[in-house]
Coordinates of N, CA and C in Angstrom, one line a residue:
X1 N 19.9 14.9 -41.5 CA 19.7 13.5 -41.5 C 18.2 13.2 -41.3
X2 N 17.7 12.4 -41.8 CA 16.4 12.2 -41.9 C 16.4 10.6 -40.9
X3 N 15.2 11.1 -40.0 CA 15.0 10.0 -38.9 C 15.4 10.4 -37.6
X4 N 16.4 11.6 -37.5 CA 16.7 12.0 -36.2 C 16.5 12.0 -35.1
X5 N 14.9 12.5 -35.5 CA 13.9 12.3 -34.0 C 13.3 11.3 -33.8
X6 N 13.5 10.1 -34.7 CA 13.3 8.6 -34.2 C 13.7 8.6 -33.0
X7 N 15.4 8.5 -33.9 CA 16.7 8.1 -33.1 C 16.6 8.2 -32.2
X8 N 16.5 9.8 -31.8 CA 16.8 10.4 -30.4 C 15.4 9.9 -29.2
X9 N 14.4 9.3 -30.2 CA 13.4 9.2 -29.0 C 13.7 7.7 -28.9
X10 N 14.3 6.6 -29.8 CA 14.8 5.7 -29.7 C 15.6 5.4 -28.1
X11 N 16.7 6.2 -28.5 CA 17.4 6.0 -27.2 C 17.1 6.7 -26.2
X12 N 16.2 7.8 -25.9 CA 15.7 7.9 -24.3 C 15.0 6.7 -24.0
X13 N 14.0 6.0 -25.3 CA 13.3 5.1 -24.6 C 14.1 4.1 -23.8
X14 N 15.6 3.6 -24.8 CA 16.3 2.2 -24.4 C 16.9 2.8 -23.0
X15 N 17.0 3.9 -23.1 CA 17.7 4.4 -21.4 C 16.6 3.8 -20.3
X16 N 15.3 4.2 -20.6 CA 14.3 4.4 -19.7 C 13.9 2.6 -19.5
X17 N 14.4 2.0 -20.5 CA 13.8 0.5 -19.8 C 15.3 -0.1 -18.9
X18 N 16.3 0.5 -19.0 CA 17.6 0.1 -17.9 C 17.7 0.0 -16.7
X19 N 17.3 1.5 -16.3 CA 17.1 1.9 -15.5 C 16.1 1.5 -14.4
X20 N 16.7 1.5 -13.1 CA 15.7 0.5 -12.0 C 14.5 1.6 -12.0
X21 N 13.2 0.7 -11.7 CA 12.0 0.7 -11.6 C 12.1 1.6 -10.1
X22 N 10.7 3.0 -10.1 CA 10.5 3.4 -9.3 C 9.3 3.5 -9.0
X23 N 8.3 2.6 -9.1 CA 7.1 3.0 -8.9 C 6.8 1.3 -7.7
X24 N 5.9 1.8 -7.1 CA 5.5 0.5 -6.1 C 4.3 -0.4 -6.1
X25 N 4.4 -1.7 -6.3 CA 3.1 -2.3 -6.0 C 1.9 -2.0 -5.6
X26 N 1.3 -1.0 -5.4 CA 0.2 -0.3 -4.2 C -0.5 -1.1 -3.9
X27 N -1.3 -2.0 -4.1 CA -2.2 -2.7 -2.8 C -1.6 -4.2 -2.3
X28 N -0.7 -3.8 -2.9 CA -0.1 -5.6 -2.1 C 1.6 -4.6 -1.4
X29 N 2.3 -3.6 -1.8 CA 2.8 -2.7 -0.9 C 2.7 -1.4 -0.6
X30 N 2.5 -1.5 1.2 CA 2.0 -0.9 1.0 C 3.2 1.0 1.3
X31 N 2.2 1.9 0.6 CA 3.6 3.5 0.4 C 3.0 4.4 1.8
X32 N 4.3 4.8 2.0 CA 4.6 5.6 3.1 C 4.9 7.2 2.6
X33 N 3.4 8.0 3.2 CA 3.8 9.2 2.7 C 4.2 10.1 3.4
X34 N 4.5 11.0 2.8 CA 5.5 12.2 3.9 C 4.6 13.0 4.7
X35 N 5.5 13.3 5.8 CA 4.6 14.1 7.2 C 3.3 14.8 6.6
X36 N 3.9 15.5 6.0 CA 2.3 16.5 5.2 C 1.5 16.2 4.2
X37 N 1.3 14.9 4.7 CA 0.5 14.8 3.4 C -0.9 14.7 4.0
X38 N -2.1 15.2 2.9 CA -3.1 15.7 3.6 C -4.4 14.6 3.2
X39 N -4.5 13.6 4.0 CA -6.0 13.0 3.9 C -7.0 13.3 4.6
X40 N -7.6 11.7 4.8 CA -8.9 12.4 5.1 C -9.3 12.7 6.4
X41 N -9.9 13.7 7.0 CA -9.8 14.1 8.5 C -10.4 13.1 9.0
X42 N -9.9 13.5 10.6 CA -10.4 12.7 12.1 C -10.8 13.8 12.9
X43 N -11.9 14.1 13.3 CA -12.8 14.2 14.2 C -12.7 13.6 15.8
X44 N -12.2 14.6 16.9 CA -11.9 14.5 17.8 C -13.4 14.9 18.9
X45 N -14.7 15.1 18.9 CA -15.1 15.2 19.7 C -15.6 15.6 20.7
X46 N -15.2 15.5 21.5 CA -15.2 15.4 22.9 C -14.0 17.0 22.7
X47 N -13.3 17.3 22.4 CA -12.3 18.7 22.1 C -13.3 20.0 21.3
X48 N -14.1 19.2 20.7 CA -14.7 20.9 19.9 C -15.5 21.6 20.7
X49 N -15.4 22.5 20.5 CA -15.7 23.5 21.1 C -16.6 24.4 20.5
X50 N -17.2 23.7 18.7 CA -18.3 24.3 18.1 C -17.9 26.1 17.9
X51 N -17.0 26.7 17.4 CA -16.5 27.6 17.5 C -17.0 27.9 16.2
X52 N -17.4 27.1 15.1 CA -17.3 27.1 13.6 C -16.2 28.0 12.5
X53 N -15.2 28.1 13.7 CA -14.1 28.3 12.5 C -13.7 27.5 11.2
X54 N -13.7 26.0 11.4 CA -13.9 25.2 10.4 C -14.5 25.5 9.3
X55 N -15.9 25.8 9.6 CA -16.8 25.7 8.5 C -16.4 27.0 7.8
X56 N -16.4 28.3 8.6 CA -16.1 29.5 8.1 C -14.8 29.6 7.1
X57 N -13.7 28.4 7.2 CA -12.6 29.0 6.6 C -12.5 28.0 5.6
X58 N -13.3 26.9 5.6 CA -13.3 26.2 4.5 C -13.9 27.0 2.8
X59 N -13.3 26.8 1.9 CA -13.1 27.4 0.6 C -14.6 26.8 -0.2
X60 N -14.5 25.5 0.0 CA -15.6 25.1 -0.9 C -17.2 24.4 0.3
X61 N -17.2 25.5 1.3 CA -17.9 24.9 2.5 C -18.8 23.5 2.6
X62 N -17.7 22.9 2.2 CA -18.5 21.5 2.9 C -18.1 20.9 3.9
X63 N -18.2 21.9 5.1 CA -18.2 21.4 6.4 C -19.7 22.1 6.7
X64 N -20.5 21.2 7.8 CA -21.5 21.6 8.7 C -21.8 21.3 9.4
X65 N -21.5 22.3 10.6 CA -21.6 22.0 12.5 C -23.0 22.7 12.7
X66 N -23.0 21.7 14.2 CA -24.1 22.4 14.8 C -24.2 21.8 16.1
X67 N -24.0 22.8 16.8 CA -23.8 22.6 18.3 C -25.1 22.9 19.0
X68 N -25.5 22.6 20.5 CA -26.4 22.9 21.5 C -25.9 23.7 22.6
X69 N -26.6 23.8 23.4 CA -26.1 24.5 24.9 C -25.6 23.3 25.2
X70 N -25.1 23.7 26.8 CA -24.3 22.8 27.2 C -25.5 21.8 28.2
X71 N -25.4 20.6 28.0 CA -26.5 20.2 29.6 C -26.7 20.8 30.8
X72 N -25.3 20.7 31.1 CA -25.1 21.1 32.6 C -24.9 22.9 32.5
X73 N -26.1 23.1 33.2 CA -26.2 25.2 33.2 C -25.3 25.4 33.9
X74 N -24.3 24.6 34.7 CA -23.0 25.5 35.5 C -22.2 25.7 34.6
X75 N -22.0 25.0 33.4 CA -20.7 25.0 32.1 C -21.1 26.1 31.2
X76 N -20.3 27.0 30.6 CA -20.4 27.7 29.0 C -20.3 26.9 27.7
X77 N -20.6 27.6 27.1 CA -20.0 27.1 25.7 C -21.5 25.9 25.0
X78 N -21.0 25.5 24.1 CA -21.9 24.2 23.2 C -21.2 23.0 23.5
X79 N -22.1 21.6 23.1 CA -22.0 21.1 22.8 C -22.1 20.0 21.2
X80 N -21.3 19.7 21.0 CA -21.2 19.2 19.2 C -22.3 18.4 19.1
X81 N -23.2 19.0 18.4 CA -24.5 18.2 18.1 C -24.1 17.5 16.9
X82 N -24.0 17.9 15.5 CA -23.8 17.6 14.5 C -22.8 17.7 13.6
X83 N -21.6 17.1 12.9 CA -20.5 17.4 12.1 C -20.9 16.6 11.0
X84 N -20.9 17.1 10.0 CA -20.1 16.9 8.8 C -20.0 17.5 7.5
X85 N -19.0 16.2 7.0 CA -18.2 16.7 5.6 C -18.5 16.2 4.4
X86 N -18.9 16.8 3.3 CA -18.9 16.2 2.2 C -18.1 16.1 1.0
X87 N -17.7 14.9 1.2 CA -16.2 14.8 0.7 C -16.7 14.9 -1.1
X88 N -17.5 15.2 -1.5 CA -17.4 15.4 -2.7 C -17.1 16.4 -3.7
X89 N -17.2 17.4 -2.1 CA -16.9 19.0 -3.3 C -15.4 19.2 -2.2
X90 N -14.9 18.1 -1.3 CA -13.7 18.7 -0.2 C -12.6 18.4 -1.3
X91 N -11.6 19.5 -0.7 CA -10.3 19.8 -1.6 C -9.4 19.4 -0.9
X92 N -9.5 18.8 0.6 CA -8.9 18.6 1.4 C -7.4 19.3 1.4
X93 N -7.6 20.5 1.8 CA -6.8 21.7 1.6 C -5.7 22.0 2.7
X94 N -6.8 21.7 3.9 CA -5.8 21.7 5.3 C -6.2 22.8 6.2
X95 N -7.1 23.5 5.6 CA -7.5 24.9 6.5 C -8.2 25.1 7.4
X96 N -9.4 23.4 7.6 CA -10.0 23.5 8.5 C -9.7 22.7 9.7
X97 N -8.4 22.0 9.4 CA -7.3 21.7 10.8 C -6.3 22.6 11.1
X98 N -6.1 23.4 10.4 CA -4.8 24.8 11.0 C -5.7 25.8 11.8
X99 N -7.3 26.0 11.2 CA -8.0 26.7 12.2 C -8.5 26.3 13.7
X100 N -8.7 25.2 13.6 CA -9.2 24.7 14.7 C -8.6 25.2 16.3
X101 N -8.5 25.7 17.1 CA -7.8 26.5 18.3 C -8.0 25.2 19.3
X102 N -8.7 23.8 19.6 CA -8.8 23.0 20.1 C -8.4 21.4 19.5
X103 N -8.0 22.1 18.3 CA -7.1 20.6 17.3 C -8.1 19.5 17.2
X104 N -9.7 19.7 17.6 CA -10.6 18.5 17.6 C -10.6 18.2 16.0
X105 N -10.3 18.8 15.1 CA -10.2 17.9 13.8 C -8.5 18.0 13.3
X106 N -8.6 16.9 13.2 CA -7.0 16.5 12.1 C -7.1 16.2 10.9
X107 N -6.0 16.2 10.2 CA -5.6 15.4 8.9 C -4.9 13.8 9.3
X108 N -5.6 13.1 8.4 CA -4.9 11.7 8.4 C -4.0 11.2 7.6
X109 N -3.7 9.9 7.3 CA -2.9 9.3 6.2 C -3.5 8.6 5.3
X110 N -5.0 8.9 5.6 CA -5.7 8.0 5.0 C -6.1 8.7 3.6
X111 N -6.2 8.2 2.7 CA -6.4 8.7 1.2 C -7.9 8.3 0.3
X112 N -8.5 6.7 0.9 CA -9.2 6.1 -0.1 C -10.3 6.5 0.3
X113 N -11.1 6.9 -0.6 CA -12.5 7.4 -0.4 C -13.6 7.0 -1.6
X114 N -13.2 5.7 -2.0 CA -13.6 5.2 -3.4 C -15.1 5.1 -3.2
X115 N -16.3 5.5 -3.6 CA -17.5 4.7 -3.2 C -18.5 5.1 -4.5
X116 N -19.5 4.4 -4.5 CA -20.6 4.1 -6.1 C -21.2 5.6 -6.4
X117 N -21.8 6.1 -5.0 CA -22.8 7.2 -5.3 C -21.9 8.8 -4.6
X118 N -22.7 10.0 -4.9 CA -22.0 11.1 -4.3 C -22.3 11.1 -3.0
X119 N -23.8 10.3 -2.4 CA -24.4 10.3 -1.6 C -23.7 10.1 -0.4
X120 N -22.9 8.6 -0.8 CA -21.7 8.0 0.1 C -20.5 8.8 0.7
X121 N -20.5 10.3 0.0 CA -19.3 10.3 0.4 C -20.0 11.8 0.9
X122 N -20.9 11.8 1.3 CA -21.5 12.6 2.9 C -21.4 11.8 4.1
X123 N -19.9 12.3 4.4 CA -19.8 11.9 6.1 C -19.8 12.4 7.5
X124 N -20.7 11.7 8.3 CA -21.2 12.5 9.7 C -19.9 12.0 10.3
X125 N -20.4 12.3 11.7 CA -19.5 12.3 13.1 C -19.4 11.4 13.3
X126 N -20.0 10.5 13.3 CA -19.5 8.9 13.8 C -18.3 8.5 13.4
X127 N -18.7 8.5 11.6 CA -17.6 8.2 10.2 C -16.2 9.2 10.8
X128 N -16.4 10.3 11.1 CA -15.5 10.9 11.2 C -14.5 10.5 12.6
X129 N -15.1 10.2 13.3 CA -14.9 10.2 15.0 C -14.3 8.6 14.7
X130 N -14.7 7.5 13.9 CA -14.3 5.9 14.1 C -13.0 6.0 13.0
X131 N -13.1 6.8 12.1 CA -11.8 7.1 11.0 C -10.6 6.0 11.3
X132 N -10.1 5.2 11.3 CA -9.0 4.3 11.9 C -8.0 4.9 11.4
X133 N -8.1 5.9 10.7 CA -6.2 5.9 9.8 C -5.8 6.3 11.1
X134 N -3.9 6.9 11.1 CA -3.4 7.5 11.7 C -3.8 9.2 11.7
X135 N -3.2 10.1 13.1 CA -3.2 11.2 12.7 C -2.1 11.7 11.9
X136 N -1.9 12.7 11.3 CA -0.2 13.0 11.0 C 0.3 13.5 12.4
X137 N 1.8 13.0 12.2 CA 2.3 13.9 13.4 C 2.1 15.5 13.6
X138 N 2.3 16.2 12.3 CA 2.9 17.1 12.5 C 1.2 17.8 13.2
X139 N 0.0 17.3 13.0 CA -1.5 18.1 13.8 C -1.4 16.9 15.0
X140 N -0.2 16.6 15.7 CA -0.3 16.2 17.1 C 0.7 16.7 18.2
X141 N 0.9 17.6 18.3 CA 1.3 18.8 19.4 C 1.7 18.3 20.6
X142 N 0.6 17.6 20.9 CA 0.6 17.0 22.1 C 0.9 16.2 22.3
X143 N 1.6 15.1 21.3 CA 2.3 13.7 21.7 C 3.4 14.3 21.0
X144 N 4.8 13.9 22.2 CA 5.9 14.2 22.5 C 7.0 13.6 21.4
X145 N 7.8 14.1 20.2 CA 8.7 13.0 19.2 C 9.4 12.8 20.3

C-alpha cells in the first residue's frame, strides 16, 4: 500500500494530541525535583576543615581552597581562607559533597545559573555561603526526617 508510513505516523500523531499534557509551566509553576537531584552547591563554612578532598576528587578541578593556620596557636588544623568554584567547566557531579568528612559543602535544589559572561560564573565563598536554595535532604544527616 502506498502511503503507509504517512498513515502510521498520522495516527501516533492524532494519539499524541489526546492525550493529557505532561509538561509544566516552569516560571510561573513552579517543579519539584526528586531527592537527588544535583544543583548548585552550598558552602557551609564555619564546618571545613580545609582538608582539600574536594578539590582533589573533583574530575574537571574547578574547585579552589585555601586555607591558613588557625589564629588561636592553642587550636590545630586551618582556617578557610578562600573557596571557589567555577561553574563553567563544573559537571556538578556530586563528588565533592560525598567527599567532604565535615559535610561543609552540599548540593542544592537550585539549578539556575544563567549569566552574560564565563567570568560570572566564577563563584567565591560569599556566593557560595549566601546560596538561598534549599539543601537536599538526602546531604543533611543531621536534621532528623
Amino acid at each position: 500500500m502506498f502511503g503507509g508510513g504517512v498513515l502510521k505516523g498520522l495516527t501516533v500523531t492524532l494519539k499524541e494530541m489526546i492525550r493529557p499534557k505532561v509538561t509544566t509551566r516552569y516560571p510561573d509553576e513552579p517543579y519539584t525535583f526528586p531527592n537527588r537531584f544535583r544543583g548548585i552547591q552550598k558552602l557551609y563554612p564555619e564546618k571545613c576543615i580545609v582538608c582539600n578532598q574536594c578539590a582533589m576528587v573533583c574530575p574537571t578541578q574547578c574547585i579552589t581552597i585555601r586555607g591558613k593556620p588557625h589564629p588561636d596557636p592553642a587550636k590545630k588544623g586551618k582556617v578557610l581562607e578562600a573557596f571557589e568554584i567555577h561553574f563553567d567547566t563544573c559537571i556538578l557531579c556530586d563528588l565533592c559533597t560525598e567527599v567532604c568528612p565535615t559535610e561543609a559543602i552540599v548540593m542544592t535544589n537550585r539549578f539556575e545559573l544563567a549569566e552574560y559572561t564565563r567570568d560570572a560564573l566564577q563563584k567565591d565563598m560569599t556566593w557560595l555561603t549566601e546560596n538561598p536554595a534549599e539543601a537536599r535532604e538526602v546531604n543533611l544527616p543531621w536534621r532528623k526526617t
